[in-house]
XYZ file of C-alpha atoms in Angstrom:
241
model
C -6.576 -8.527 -4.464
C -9.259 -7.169 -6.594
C -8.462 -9.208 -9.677
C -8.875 -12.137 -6.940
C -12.533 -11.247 -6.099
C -13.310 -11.135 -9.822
C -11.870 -14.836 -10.080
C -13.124 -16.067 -7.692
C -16.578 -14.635 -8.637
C -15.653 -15.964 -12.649
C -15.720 -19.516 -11.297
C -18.693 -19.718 -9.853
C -18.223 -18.013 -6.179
C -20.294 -15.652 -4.496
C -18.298 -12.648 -2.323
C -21.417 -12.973 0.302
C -19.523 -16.015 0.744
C -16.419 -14.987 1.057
C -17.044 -12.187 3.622
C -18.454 -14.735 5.674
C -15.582 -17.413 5.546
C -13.356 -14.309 6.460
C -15.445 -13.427 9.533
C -16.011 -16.826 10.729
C -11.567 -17.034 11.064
C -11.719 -13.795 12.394
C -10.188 -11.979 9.997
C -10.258 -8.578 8.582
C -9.817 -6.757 5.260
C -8.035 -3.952 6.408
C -6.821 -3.179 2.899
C -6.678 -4.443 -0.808
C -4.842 -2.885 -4.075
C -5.868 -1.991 -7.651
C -4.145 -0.618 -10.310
C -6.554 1.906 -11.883
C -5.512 5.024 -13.407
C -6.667 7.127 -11.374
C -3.786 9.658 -11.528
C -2.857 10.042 -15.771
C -3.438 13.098 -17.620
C -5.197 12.155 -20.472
C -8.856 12.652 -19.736
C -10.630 9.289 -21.166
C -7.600 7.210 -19.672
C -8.928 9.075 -16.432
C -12.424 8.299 -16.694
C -12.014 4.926 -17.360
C -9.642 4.362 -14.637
C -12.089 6.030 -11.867
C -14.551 3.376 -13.025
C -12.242 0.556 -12.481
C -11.816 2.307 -8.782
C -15.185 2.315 -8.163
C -15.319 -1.601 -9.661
C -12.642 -2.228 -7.279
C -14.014 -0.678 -4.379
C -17.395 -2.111 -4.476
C -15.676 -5.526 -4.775
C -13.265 -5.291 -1.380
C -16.808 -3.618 0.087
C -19.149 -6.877 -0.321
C -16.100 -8.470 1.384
C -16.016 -6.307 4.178
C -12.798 -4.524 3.308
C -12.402 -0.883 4.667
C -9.363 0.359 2.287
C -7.940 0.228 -0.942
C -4.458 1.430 -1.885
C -4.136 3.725 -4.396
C -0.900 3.866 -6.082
C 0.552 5.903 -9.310
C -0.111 3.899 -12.116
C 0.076 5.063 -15.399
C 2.510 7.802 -14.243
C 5.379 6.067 -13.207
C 7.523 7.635 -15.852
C 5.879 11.136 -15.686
C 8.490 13.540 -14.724
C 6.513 16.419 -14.919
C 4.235 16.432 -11.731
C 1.619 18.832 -10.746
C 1.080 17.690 -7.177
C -2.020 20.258 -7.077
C -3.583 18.786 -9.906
C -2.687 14.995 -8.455
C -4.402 16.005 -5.254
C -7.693 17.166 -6.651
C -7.820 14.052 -8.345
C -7.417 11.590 -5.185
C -9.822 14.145 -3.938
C -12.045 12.598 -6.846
C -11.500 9.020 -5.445
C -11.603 9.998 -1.585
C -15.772 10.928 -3.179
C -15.656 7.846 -4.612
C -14.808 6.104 -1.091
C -17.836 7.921 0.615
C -20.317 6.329 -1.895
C -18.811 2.815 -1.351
C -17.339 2.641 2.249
C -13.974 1.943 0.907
C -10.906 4.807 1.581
C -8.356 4.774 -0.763
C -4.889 4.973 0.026
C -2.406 7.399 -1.669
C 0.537 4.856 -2.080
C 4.279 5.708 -2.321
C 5.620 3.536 -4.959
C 9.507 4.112 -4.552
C 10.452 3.154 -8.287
C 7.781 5.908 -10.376
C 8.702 9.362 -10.402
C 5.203 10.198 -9.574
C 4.537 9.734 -5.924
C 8.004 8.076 -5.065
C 8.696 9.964 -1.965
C 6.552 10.273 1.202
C 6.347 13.696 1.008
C 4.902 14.440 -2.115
C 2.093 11.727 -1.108
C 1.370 13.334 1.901
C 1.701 16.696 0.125
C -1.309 15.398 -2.088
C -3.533 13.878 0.729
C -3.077 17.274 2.258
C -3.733 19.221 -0.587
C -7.151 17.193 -1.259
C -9.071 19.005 1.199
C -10.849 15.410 2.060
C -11.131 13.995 5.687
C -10.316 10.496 5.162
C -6.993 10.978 2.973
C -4.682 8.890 4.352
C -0.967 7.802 3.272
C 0.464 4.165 2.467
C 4.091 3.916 2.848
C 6.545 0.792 2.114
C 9.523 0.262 4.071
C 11.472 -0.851 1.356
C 9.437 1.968 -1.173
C 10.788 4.931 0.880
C 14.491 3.428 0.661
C 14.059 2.813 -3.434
C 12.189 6.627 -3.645
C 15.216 8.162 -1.513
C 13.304 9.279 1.417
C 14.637 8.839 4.633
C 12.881 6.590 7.224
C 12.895 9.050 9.874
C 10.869 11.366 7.896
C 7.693 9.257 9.232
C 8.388 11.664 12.286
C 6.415 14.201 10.773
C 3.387 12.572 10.161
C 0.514 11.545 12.936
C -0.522 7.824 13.361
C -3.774 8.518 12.166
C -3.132 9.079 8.229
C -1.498 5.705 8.282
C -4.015 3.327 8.516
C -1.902 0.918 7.107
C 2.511 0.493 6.486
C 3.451 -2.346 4.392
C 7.036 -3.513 6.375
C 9.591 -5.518 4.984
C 13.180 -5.437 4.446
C 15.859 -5.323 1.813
C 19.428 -6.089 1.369
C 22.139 -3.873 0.820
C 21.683 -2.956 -2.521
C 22.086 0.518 -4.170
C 18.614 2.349 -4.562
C 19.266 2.870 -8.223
C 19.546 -0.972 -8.771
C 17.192 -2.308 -6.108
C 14.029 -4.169 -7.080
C 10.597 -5.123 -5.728
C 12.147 -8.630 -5.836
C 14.675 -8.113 -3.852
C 12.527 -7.509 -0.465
C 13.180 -10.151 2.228
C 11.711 -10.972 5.663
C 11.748 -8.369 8.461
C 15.267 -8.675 10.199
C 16.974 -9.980 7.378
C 18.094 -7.092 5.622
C 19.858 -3.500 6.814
C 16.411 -1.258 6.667
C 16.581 1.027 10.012
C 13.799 -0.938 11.304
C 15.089 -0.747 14.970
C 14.440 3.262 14.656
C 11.517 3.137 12.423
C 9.080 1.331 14.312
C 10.253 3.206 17.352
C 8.995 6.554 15.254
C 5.929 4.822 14.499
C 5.343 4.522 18.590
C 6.166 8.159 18.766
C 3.741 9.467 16.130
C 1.133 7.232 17.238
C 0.658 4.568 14.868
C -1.952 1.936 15.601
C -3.078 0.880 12.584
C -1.650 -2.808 10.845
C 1.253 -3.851 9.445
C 1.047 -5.628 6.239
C 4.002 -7.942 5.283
C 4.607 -7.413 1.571
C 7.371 -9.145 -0.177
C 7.948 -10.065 -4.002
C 10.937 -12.712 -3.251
C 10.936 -15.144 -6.070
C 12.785 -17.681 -3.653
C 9.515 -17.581 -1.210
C 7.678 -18.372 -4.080
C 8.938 -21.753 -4.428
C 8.211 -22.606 -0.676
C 5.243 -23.654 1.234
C 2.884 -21.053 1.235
C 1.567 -21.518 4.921
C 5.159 -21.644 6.015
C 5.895 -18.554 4.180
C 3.075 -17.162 6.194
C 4.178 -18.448 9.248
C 7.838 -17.350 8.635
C 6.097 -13.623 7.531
C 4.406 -12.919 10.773
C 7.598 -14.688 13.093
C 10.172 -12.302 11.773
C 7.547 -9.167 11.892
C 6.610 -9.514 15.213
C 10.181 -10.379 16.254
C 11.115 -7.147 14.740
C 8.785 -4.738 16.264
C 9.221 -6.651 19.666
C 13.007 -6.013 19.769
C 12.494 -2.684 18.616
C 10.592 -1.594 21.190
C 11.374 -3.834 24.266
């Protein structure tokens, strides 16, 4: 998303511009993503990646975004956590959100072995001390990471702003990719039982359809679309009917 707005600026466009073709369909920016290291050990790697942050955040800001995911990278292969240490420094980018107006996400990426289950993320936007932490969970992420769906019992509504939903087919975790996500309702994720937890907590924040499916690639983009918010909203509806 952020490497988008840069483009977009790159060949000539202005994002004053772009906020306003968004507003005049009636859209939102609920959320973006950028890959910054936010989260590594090494101290210049660090720096650096808190500046592409702030780059980032300012960009989805003169669009009118609100949020900005903020996943592990650079420690996906970092066994040796410090969850403390991990949540002063989303603490560091929560700051970084008051100056811009842009809250970043802690983001369960189901494949690292830093932040793959939802309960060390929400460990470390609990541990940050900061008002506005908030938690992004991925259907398909907590299924790859090994946490159960039904642990989004223990969470409130309100630190999920946002849930990325899609589904996946029955694959073992250990051999399960990002490319194998399909539709909603085409796959065996619990979704039935998860969105009725997400009632029960009292999650009423958006649902953003995220899928990596080589096969969609090839089709119609709209229809993708189309096909995207069909299947969600069938979904959630027999869910909770």
């Amino acid at each position: 998303m952020c490497s988008s707005d840069l483009h977009y600026q790159e060949q000539g466009g202005k994002l004053s511009d772009l906020k306003k073709l968004i507003a005049d369909h009636h859209l939102t920016v609920e959320s973006a993503i950028g890959f910054a290291e936010w989260i590594v050990d090494d101290e210049a790697r660090r720096k650096h990646g808190l500046e592409i942050m702030k780059r980032d955040m300012d960009l989805v800001a003169q669009i009118g975004g609100k949020r900005v995911a903020a996943p592990p990278m650079g420690m996906t292969d970092h066994e040796d956590r410090d969850l403390l240490k991990i949540a002063e420094r989303y603490r560091v980018l929560c700051e970084l959100g008051d100056q811009t107006g842009v809250v970043p996400q802690v983001e369960v990426w189901g494949f690292s072995k830093t932040l793959n289950r939802l309960g060390a993320a929400t460990m470390v936007a609990i541990e940050s001390h900061h008002p506005k932490a908030c938690v992004l969970a991925d259907v398909y992420h907590l299924y790859k990471g090994g946490t159960d769906h039904g642990a989004i019992r223990f969470l409130h509504g309100d630190v999920l702003h946002v849930l990325h939903v899609n589904d996946y087919p029955n694959l073992p975790r250990e051999t399960i990719t990002d490319a194998d996500r399909v539709y909603p309702g085409d796959g065996v994720a619990p979704l039935d039982s998860f969105f009725k937890d997400l009632k029960a907590i009292g999650f009423n924040g958006y649902l953003s359809l995220e899928l990596f499916n080589a096969e969609y690639y090839k089709q119609d983009p709209l229809q993708v679309a189309k096909t995207g918010l069909q299947k969600t909203r069938a979904t959630v509806q027999k869910a909770l009917r």
